[in-house]
Amino acid sequence: MKRSILVLFWVFMSATMFAQGGIDVAGIVLDEQGQELIGVSVQIKGKQGVGVVTDFDGRFKITGVPAGSTLVFSYIG
């Protein structure tokens, strides 16, 4: 069952630019109680197969994100 969650996250965007014009986006995904969520999928909307999964501390880093993109967070649990 797909669980609807309130995702609180801190997103830190670096100024590092790539040849493709993308940026690095990193952050931590937390649940309603402030606990880190493991295994949350973070993808660039509209880019099939481009994404990462949060680690044991709820952290993620996705590189080469085009300016103006939307990140999609999904969690099944």
Steps between C-alpha positions, in 0.01 A plus 500: 500500500632838410526711809421866478765688693580852589856544391708757677832545341790737489630563155840646456581604147863547412621748246686228313398510138548212259568510128135406448395800707384290795554548871547275802206469740547336839286471810343290773149350484313486832158371607241688706683418825836621367640150446718434197334294226707224341436393142305801374520528122607845376456554126504786252144542374469396136842330491438126503777307677675810639501499878642380829383335824554642850762327717479377863509861624228619261759687293507528123706674233391522139732657243444669168151629578392744227403848625126531561448126545259346751615219728249225578526317835325165540494252786324167536464372851 
